[in-house]
């Protein structure tokens, strides 16, 4: 019998959680920026930064909706999946589809490197100003619908730092019942 895959919601600083692959909310250059991207680059250190510079030179960065992998350097993970979410304009610029692609391409990359446990922040909901409720519905919807496709990934952790966004994730996840998944919400 297939083991049930796990979905976990935690309120934490994503850079502190030990996982196989941590997803970063990156930009198209992959060279770092503000928000979480800044913290991840700072904590991961020089070897990871060098890997991003190489990807920038080799591939010209990463288009919106796509993802690239590097080593995780000094973070408690093996890999960083740099996913590029869309900047929210007015909802008429394919933002929802691009956010959905950022999640599914991040999962594809994580599975390619055989990550078992993958952590996600709430991509695009900070500097890129994507509405939080819609972003959470897309994040959870995309992960849940595509997770059965990935043979290596057996756990996805949504790591949400701010309380209003955590509440949104909690509301959605606590109303989900899927016999193929084990959904756990960490009490704050
Ligand atoms: N742990 C978990 N979540 C966090 C953490 C943390 N340590 N820090 C922030 N968040 P953002 P974006 C949440 O702005 O909106 C950068 O300049 C935060 O509360 O980091 O995708 C890049 O280079 C928010 O909910 O990323 C891009 O140019 C979420 O992470 C641009 O910002 C994402 O916030 C990307 O914007």
Coordinates of C-alpha atoms and ligand atoms in Angstrom, one line a residue:
X1 CA 0.0 0.0 0.0
X2 CA 1.2 3.5 -0.8
X3 CA 2.3 5.6 2.2
X4 CA 0.1 8.8 2.7
X5 CA 2.0 12.0 1.8
X6 CA 2.2 14.7 4.4
X7 CA 1.2 18.4 4.4
X8 CA 2.4 20.4 7.3
X9 CA 1.7 24.0 8.3
X10 CA 4.1 25.7 10.6
X11 CA 4.5 29.3 11.8
X12 CA 8.3 29.7 11.7
X13 CA 11.3 31.4 10.0
X14 CA 11.7 29.1 7.0
X15 CA 15.5 29.4 7.1
X16 CA 15.6 27.6 10.5
X17 CA 13.7 24.5 9.4
X18 CA 15.7 21.4 8.5
X19 CA 14.4 20.0 5.2
X20 CA 15.9 18.5 2.0
X21 CA 14.9 21.4 -0.2
X22 CA 13.8 24.9 0.8
X23 CA 12.0 27.1 -1.7
X24 CA 13.1 30.7 -2.1
X25 CA 10.9 33.6 -3.3
X26 CA 13.5 34.7 -5.8
X27 CA 13.5 37.3 -8.7
X28 CA 14.4 36.7 -12.3
X29 CA 18.1 37.6 -11.9
X30 CA 18.6 34.9 -9.1
X31 CA 21.2 37.3 -7.7
X32 CA 19.3 38.0 -4.5
X33 CA 17.1 40.9 -3.5
X34 CA 15.0 42.0 -0.5
X35 CA 12.6 40.1 1.8
X36 CA 13.1 36.4 2.3
X37 CA 15.5 36.3 -0.7
X38 CA 17.9 38.6 1.1
X39 CA 17.8 36.5 4.3
X40 CA 18.3 33.2 2.4
X41 CA 21.3 34.6 0.4
X42 CA 22.8 36.0 3.6
X43 CA 22.4 32.8 5.6
X44 CA 23.4 30.4 2.8
X45 CA 26.7 32.1 2.2
X46 CA 29.2 32.5 -0.5
X47 CA 29.2 29.1 -2.2
X48 CA 25.5 29.4 -2.8
X49 CA 25.8 33.0 -4.0
X50 CA 28.5 31.8 -6.5
X51 CA 26.1 29.1 -7.8
X52 CA 23.5 31.8 -8.4
X53 CA 26.0 33.9 -10.3
X54 CA 26.8 30.9 -12.5
X55 CA 23.1 30.3 -13.2
X56 CA 22.7 34.0 -14.1
X57 CA 25.6 33.9 -16.5
X58 CA 24.7 30.5 -18.0
X59 CA 20.9 30.9 -18.4
X60 CA 20.4 34.6 -18.0
X61 CA 18.5 34.0 -14.7
X62 CA 15.1 32.4 -14.5
X63 CA 11.8 33.5 -16.1
X64 CA 8.7 34.3 -13.9
X65 CA 6.8 31.1 -13.1
X66 CA 10.0 28.9 -13.4
X67 CA 12.5 27.6 -10.8
X68 CA 16.2 26.8 -10.6
X69 CA 18.1 24.7 -8.0
X70 CA 21.3 25.4 -6.2
X71 CA 23.1 24.0 -3.2
X72 CA 21.8 25.3 0.2
X73 CA 25.2 26.3 1.5
X74 CA 25.0 27.0 5.3
X75 CA 21.3 26.6 5.5
X76 CA 19.9 23.4 7.2
X77 CA 18.9 21.9 3.8
X78 CA 20.6 20.3 0.9
X79 CA 19.1 22.4 -1.9
X80 CA 17.5 25.7 -2.5
X81 CA 14.8 25.8 -5.2
X82 CA 14.7 29.4 -6.4
X83 CA 11.2 30.0 -7.6
X84 CA 10.2 33.2 -9.3
X85 CA 6.7 34.3 -8.6
X86 CA 4.8 37.1 -10.4
X87 CA 4.5 40.7 -9.2
X88 CA 0.8 41.4 -8.6
X89 CA -0.3 44.2 -11.0
X90 CA -4.1 44.1 -11.2
X91 CA -4.8 40.4 -11.7
X92 CA -5.1 40.9 -15.5
X93 CA -1.5 39.9 -16.2
X94 CA -1.7 36.2 -15.9
X95 CA -0.6 36.5 -12.2
X96 CA -2.6 33.5 -11.0
X97 CA -1.3 31.1 -13.7
X98 CA 2.3 32.3 -13.1
X99 CA 2.0 31.7 -9.4
X100 CA 0.6 28.3 -10.0
X101 CA 3.6 27.6 -12.4
X102 CA 6.1 28.8 -9.8
X103 CA 4.8 26.2 -7.3
X104 CA 4.5 23.3 -9.8
X105 CA 8.0 24.0 -11.3
X106 CA 9.5 24.2 -7.8
X107 CA 8.0 20.8 -7.0
X108 CA 9.3 19.4 -10.3
X109 CA 12.9 20.6 -9.5
X110 CA 12.6 19.3 -5.9
X111 CA 11.6 15.9 -7.2
X112 CA 14.4 15.9 -9.7
X113 CA 17.0 16.3 -6.9
X114 CA 15.1 13.6 -5.0
X115 CA 14.1 15.8 -2.1
X116 CA 11.7 14.0 0.3
X117 CA 10.8 17.0 2.5
X118 CA 10.2 20.4 0.8
X119 CA 9.4 23.7 2.5
X120 CA 7.6 26.6 0.9
X121 CA 7.1 30.2 1.9
X122 CA 4.1 32.1 0.7
X123 CA 5.6 33.1 -2.7
X124 CA 4.8 36.6 -4.1
X125 CA 2.8 37.8 -1.0
X126 CA 5.5 40.2 0.3
X127 CA 7.4 42.6 -2.0
X128 CA 5.4 41.3 -5.0
X129 CA 2.0 42.2 -3.2
X130 CA 0.0 39.2 -4.4
X131 CA -3.4 39.1 -2.5
X132 CA -2.8 36.6 0.4
X133 CA -6.1 34.7 0.2
X134 CA -5.8 34.0 -3.5
X135 CA -2.1 33.2 -3.2
X136 CA -2.8 30.6 -0.4
X137 CA -5.6 29.0 -2.5
X138 CA -3.2 28.7 -5.4
X139 CA -0.3 27.4 -3.3
X140 CA -2.3 24.8 -1.5
X141 CA -4.4 23.8 -4.6
X142 CA -1.3 23.4 -6.8
X143 CA 0.6 21.4 -4.2
X144 CA -2.3 19.1 -3.4
X145 CA -3.3 18.4 -7.0
X146 CA 0.3 17.7 -8.2
X147 CA 1.9 16.0 -5.2
X148 CA 0.8 12.5 -6.3
X149 CA 2.9 12.9 -9.5
X150 CA 6.2 13.1 -7.5
X151 CA 7.7 9.8 -6.5
X152 CA 10.4 11.2 -4.2
X153 CA 8.6 14.0 -2.4
X154 CA 6.6 12.7 0.6
X155 CA 6.2 15.8 2.7
X156 CA 5.5 19.5 1.9
X157 CA 5.8 22.1 4.7
X158 CA 4.1 25.5 4.3
X159 CA 6.2 27.8 6.5
X160 CA 4.3 31.0 7.1
X161 CA 5.8 33.7 9.2
X162 CA 3.1 36.4 9.5
X163 CA 0.0 35.8 11.6
X164 CA -2.7 37.0 9.1
X165 CA -1.3 34.8 6.4
X166 CA -0.9 31.8 8.8
X167 CA -4.6 32.2 9.7
X168 CA -5.5 32.1 6.0
X169 CA -3.5 28.8 5.5
X170 CA -5.0 27.4 8.7
X171 CA -8.6 28.1 7.5
X172 CA -8.0 26.5 4.1
X173 CA -6.1 23.4 5.4
X174 CA -8.4 22.7 8.3
X175 CA -11.4 22.4 5.9
X176 CA -9.6 19.9 3.7
X177 CA -10.3 16.2 3.9
X178 CA -8.3 14.0 1.7
X179 CA -7.8 10.3 2.6
X180 CA -4.6 10.2 0.5
X181 CA -3.0 12.9 2.6
X182 CA -2.0 13.4 6.2
X183 CA -2.6 17.1 6.9
X184 CA -1.1 18.5 10.1
X185 CA -1.4 22.1 11.5
X186 CA 1.1 23.0 14.1
X187 CA -0.5 24.9 16.9
X188 CA 1.0 28.4 17.5
Ligands
LIG1 N1 10.3 32.7 6.8 C1 9.1 32.5 6.2 N2 8.5 33.4 5.4 C2 9.1 34.6 5.3 C3 10.3 34.9 5.9 C4 11.0 33.9 6.6 N3 12.2 34.1 7.2 N4 10.6 36.2 5.5 C5 9.6 36.7 4.8 N5 8.7 35.7 4.6 P1 9.0 38.3 -0.1 P2 7.9 38.0 -2.8 C6 7.4 35.7 3.9 O1 8.8 39.8 0.0 O2 6.7 38.7 -2.4 C7 12.7 40.0 -3.2 O3 13.3 41.3 -3.3 C8 6.8 37.1 3.7 O4 6.0 37.4 4.9 O5 10.3 37.8 0.5 O6 7.8 36.7 -3.5 C9 13.0 39.1 -4.3 O7 14.3 39.3 -4.8 C10 5.9 36.9 2.5 O8 4.6 36.3 2.9 O9 8.9 37.7 -1.6 C11 12.0 39.5 -5.3 O10 12.4 40.6 -6.1 C12 6.7 35.8 1.7 O11 7.7 35.3 2.6 C13 10.8 39.8 -4.5 O12 11.3 40.2 -3.2 C14 7.3 36.3 0.4 O13 7.8 37.6 0.7 C15 9.9 38.6 -4.4 O14 8.7 39.1 -3.7

